[in-house]
Short mmCIF file of C-alpha atoms in Angstrom, two decimals:
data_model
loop_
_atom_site.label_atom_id
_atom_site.label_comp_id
_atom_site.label_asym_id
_atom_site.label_seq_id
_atom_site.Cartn_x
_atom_site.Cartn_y
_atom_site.Cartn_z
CA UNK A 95 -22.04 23.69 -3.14
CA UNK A 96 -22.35 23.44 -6.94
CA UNK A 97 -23.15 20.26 -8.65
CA UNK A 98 -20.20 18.63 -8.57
CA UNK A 99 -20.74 15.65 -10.92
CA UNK A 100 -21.15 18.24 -13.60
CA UNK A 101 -18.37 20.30 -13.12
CA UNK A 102 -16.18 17.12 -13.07
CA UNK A 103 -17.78 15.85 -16.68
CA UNK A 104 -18.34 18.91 -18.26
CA UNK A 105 -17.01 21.93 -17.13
CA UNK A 106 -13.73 21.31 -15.82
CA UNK A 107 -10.96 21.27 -19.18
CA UNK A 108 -7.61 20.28 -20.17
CA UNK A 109 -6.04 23.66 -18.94
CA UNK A 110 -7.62 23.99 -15.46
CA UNK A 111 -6.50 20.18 -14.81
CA UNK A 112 -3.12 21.64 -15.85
CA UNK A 113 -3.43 24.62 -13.58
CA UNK A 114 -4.42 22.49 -10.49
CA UNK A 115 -1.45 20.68 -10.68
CA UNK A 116 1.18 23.00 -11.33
CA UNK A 117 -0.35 25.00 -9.08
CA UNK A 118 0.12 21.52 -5.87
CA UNK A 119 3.57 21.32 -7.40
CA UNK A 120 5.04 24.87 -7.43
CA UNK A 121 2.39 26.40 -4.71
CA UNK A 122 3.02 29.68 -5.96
CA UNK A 123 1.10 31.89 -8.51
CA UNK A 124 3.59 33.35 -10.30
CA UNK A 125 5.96 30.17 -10.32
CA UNK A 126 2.92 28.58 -11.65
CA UNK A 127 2.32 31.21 -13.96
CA UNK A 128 5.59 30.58 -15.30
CA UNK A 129 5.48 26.68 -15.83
CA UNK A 130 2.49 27.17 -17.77
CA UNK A 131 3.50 30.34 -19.94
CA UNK A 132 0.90 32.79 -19.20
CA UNK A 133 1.15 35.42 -17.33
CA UNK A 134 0.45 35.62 -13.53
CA UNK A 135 -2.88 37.85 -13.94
CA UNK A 136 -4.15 34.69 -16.12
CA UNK A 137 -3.53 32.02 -13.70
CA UNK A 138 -5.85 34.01 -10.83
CA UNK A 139 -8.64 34.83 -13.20
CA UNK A 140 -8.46 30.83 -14.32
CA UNK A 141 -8.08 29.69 -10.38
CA UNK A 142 -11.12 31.95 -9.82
CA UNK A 143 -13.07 30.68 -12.82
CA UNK A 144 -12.90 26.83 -11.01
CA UNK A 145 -13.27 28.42 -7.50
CA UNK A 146 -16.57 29.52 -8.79
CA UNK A 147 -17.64 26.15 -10.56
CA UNK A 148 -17.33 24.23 -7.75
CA UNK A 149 -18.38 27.05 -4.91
CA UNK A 150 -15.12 26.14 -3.13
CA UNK A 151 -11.79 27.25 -1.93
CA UNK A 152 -9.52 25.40 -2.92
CA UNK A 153 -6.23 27.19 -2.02
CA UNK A 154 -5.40 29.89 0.05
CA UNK A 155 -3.60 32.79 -0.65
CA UNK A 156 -0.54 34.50 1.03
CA UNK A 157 2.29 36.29 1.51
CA UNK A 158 3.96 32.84 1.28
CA UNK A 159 2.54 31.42 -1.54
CA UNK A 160 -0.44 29.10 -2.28
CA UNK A 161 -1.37 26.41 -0.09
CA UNK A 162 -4.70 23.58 -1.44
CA UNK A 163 -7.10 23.37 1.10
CA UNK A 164 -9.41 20.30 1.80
CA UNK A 165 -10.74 20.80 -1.03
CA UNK A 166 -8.33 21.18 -3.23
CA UNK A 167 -6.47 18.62 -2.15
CA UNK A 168 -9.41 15.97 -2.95
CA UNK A 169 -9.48 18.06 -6.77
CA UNK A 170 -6.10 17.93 -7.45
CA UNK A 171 -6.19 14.17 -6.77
CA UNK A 172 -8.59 13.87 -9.26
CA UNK A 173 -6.57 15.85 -11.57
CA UNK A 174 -3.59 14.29 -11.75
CA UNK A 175 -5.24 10.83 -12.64
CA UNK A 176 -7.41 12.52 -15.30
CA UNK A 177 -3.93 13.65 -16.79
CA UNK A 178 -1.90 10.44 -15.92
CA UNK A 179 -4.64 8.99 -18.52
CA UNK A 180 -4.79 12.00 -20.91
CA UNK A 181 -0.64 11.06 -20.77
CA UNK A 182 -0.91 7.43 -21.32
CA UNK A 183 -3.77 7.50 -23.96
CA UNK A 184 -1.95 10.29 -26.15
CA UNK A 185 1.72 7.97 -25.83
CA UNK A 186 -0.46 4.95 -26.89
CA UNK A 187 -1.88 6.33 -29.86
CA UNK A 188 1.40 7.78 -30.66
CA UNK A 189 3.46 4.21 -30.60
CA UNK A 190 0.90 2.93 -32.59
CA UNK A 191 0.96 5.57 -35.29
CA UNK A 192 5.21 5.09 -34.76
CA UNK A 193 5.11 0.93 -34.96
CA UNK A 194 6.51 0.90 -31.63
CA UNK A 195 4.46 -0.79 -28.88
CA UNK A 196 3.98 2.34 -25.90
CA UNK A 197 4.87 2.50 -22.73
CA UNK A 198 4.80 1.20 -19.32
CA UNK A 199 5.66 2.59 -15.42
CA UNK A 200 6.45 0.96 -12.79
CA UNK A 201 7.35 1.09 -8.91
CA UNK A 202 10.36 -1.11 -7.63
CA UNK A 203 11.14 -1.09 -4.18
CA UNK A 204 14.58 -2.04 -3.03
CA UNK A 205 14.01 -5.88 -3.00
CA UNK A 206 12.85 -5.72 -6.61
CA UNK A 207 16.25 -4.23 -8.10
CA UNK A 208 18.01 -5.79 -9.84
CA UNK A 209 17.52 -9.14 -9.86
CA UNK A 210 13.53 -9.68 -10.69
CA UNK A 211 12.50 -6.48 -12.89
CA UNK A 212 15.91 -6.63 -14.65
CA UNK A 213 15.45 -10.27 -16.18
CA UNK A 214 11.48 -8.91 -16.71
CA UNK A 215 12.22 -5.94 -18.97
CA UNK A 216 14.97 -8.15 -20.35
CA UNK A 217 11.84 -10.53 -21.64
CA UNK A 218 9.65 -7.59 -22.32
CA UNK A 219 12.78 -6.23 -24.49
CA UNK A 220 13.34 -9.68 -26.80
CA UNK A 221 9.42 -9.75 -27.35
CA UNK A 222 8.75 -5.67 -27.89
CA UNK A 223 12.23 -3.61 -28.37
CA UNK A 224 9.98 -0.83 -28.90
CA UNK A 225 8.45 -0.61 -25.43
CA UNK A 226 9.51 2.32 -22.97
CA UNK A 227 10.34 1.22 -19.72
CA UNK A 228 9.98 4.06 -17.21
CA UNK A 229 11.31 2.61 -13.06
CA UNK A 230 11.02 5.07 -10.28
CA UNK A 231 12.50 2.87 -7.68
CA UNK A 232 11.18 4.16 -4.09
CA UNK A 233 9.35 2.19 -1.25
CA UNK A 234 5.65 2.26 -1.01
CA UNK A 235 4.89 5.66 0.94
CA UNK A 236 6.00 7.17 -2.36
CA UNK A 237 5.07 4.93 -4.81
CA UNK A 238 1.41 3.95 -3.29
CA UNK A 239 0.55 7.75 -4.03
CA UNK A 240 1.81 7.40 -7.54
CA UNK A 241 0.14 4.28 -8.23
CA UNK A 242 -3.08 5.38 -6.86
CA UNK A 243 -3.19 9.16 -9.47
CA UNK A 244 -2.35 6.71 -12.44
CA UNK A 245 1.09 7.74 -12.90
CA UNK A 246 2.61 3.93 -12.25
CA UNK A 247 1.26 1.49 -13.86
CA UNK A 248 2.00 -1.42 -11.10
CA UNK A 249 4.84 -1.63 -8.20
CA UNK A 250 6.89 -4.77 -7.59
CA UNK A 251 8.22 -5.53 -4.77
CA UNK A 252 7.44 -6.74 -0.81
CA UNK A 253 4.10 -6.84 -0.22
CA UNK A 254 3.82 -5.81 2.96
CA UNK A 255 0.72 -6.16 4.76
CA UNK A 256 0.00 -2.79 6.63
CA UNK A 257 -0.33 -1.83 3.36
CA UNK A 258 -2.94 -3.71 2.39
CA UNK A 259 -6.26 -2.09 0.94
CA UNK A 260 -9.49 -2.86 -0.84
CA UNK A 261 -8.60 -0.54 -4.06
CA UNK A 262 -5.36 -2.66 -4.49
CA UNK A 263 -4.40 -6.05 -6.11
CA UNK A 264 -1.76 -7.83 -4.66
CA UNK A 265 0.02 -11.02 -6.38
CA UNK A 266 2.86 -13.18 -4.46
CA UNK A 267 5.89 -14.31 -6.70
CA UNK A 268 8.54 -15.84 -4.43
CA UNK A 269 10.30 -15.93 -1.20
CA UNK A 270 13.47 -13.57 -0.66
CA UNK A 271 15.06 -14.03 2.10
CA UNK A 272 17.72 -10.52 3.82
CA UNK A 273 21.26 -11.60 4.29
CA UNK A 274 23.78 -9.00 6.24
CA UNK A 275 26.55 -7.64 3.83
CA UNK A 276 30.10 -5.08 4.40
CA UNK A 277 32.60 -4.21 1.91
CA UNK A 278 35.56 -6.63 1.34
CA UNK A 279 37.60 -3.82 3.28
CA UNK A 280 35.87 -3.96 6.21
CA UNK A 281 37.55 -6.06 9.39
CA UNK A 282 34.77 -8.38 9.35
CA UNK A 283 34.83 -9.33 5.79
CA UNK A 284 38.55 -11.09 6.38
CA UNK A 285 37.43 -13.47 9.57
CA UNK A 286 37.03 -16.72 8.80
CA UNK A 287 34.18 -17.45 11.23
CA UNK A 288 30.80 -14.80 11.42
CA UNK A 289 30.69 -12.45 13.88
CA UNK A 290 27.90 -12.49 16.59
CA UNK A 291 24.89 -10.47 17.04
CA UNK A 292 26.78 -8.77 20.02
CA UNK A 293 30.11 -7.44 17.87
CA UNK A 294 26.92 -6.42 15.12
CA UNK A 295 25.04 -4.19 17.50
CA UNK A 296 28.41 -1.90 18.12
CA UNK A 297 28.24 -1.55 14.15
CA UNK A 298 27.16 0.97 11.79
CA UNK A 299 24.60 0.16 9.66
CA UNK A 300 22.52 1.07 6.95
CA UNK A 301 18.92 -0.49 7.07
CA UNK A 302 15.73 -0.56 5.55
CA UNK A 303 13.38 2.76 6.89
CA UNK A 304 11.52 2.01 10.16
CA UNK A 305 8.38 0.80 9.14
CA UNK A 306 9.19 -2.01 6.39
CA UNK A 307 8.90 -5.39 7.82
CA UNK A 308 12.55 -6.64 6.99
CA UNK A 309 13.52 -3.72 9.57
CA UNK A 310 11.14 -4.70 12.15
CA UNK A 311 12.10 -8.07 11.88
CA UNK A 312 16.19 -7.17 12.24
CA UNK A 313 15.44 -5.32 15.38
CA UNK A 314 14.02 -8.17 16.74
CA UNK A 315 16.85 -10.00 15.98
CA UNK A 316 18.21 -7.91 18.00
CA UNK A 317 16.64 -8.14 21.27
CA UNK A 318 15.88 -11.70 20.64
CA UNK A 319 19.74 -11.73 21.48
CA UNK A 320 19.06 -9.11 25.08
CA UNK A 321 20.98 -6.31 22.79
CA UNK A 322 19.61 -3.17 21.95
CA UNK A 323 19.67 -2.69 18.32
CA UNK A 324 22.38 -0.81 16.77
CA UNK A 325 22.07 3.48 17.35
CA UNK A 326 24.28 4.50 14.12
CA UNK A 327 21.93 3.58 11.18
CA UNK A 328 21.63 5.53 7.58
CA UNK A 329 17.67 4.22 6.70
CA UNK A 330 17.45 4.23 3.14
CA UNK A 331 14.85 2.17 0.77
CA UNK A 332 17.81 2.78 -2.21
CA UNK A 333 19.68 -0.33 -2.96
CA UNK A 334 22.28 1.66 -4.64
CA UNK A 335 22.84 4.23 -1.67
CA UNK A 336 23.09 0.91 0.54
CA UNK A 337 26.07 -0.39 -1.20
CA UNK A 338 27.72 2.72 -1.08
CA UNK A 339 27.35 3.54 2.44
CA UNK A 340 28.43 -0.01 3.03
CA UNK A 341 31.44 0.52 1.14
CA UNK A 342 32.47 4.69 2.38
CA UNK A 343 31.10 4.59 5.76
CA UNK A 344 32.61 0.68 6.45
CA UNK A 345 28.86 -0.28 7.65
CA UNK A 346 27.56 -2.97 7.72
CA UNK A 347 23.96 -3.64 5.40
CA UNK A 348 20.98 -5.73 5.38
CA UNK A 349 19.58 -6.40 1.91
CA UNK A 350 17.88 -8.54 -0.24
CA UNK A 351 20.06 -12.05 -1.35
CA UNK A 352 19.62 -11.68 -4.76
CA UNK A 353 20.70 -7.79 -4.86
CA UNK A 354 23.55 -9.17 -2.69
CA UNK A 355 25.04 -11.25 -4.53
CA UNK A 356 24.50 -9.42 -7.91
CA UNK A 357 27.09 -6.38 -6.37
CA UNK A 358 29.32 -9.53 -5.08
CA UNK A 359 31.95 -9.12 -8.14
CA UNK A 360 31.97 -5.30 -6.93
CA UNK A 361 33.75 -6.29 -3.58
CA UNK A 362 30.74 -6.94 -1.45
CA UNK A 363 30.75 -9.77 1.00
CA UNK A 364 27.86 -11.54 2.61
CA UNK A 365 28.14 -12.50 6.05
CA UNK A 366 27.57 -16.34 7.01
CA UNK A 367 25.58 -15.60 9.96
CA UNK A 368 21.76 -16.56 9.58
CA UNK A 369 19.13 -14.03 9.62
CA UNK A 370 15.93 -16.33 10.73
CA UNK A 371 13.29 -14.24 9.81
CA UNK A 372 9.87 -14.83 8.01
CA UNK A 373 9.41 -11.84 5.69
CA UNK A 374 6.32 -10.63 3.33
CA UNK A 375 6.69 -12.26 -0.30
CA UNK A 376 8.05 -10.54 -3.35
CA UNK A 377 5.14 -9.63 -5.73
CA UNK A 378 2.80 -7.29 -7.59
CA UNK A 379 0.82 -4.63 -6.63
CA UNK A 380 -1.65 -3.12 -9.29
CA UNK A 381 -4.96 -1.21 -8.98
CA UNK A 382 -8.14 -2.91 -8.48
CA UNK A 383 -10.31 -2.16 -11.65
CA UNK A 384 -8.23 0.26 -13.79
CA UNK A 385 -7.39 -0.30 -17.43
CA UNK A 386 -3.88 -1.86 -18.66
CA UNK A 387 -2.50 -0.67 -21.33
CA UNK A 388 -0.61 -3.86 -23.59
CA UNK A 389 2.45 -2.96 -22.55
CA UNK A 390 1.82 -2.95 -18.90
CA UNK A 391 -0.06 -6.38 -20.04
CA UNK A 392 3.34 -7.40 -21.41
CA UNK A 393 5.45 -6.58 -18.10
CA UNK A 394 3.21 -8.52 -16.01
CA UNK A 395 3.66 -11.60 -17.97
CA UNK A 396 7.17 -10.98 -18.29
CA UNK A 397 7.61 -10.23 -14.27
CA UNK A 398 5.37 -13.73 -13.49
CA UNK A 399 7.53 -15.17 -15.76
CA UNK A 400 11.11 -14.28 -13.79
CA UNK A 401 9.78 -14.44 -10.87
CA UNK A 402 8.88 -18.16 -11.59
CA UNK A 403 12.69 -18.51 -12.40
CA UNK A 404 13.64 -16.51 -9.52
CA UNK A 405 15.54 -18.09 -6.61
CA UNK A 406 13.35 -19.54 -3.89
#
């Protein structure tokens, strides 16, 4: 095996970063080839050329396309956070040449949007118009990932704790507590008195995916009751493909109270009945020991600051 700290300081440039990752993304030569306009020929010779500094494989070839192995999974790991850096640096340096003030990512889960990040970039807005904002709203088994190559900045949202892990920071903001919604056309938004767990169970729903805690906690709501929880679900971590399942399929949701009563003046009714559950706080989740950039700086201050105004 070569010497790998001094392929990953020295030898390894711009253009083979490049390569690795278009290469994870498209896993196919000539697709790859094409992204990076050269021409296929170029892209094996250059694939060869880091085979050979680091005396691995690091994809295989087929019929089928290109697949990283071990390997090149670990490389192309190490890749994209080299160029999630190379990004942010470069659009840094840019604002400042520009007067604006650069630009931040960030990962909102469900519970997050749009209450508490809308009144933060609202603050980070009236202190630095110039500041890009860039939300990929998703829950954590997509946005961990993202967070961890240096392509998000931070996440916001539940901080739930199988997720927990030495390389991350967590910080708690406030309680929100899940309330059960339907559309104003559905039967049960016109009776005067909540239905009961029972009638809910012969429902359609759409619920949080299977592993976040809010979901766990509903089904045991659920059998807390001697009912089997409900069998027609739509899981979706999308606050906005909630509401309109709600509302075309007539289901009936389980969401955040503050995202609840923001889509309220759209026709969207909460249900009286309780939901006693105890659920993970609302919060921050950055990466222990990496670098923030002012503006992410700035949208932490600004999130600590609505989340402080944020109902508890």
């Amino acid at each position: 095996m070569a010497d790998i700290d001094r392929v990953l300081r020295s030898n390894l440039k711009l253009r083979h970063l490049q390569l690795l990752v278009a290469l994870d993304e498209f896993r196919h030569l000539g697709r790859a080839a094409e992204f990076l306009s050269v021409t296929q020929p170029a892209v094996s010779k250059m694939l060869a050329e880091i085979e050979r500094m680091f005396a691995l494989q690091l994809f295989t070839r087929s019929t089928r396309g290109t697949e990283p192995t071990a390997y090149g999974a670990t490389v192309v790991r190490f890749a994209r956070s080299v160029l999630a850096d190379y990004q942010r640096t470069r659009e840094e340096i840019d604002a400042v040449a520009s007067g604006g003030a650069g630009r931040v990512a960030v990962g909102a889960m469900v519970v997050a949007m749009p209450g508490l990040l809308t009144a933060a970039v609202r603050l980070l807005k009236q202190r630095s118009a110039l500041t890009t904002v860039l939300i990929e709203e998703g829950d954590l088994t997509r946005l961990l990932p993202r967070l961890r190559v240096g392509e998000l900045d931070l996440i916001v949202g539940r901080l739930e704790p199988g997720y927990a892990s030495p390389d991350l920071d967590t910080e708690p903001l406030y309680a929100e507590r899940m309330v059960i919604v339907v559309h104003r056309d559905h039967p049960l938004a016109a009776r005067r008195r909540s239905p009961g767990w029972p009638e809910l169970a012969r429902q359609p729903w759409v619920m949080p995916p299977a592993w976040a805690s809010s979901r766990i906690k509903l089904n045991q709501q659920f059998y807390r009751h001697q009912l089997v929880p409900p069998a027609d679900v739509v899981e979706t971590a999308s606050f906005l493909a909630t509401f309109a399942f709600v509302r075309d399929l007539q289901a009936v949701g389980f969401v955040a109270e503050t995202v609840a009563r923001r889509f309220e003046a759209e026709g969207y009714r909460v249900l009286a009945l309780p939901v006693p559950i105890e659920l993970p706080p609302v919060g921050l989740i950055t990466l222990r020991g990496r670098r923030r950039s002012p503006a992410a700086l700035q949208l932490l201050d600004c999130l600590r600051a609505a989340g402080t105004d944020a109902p508890q």
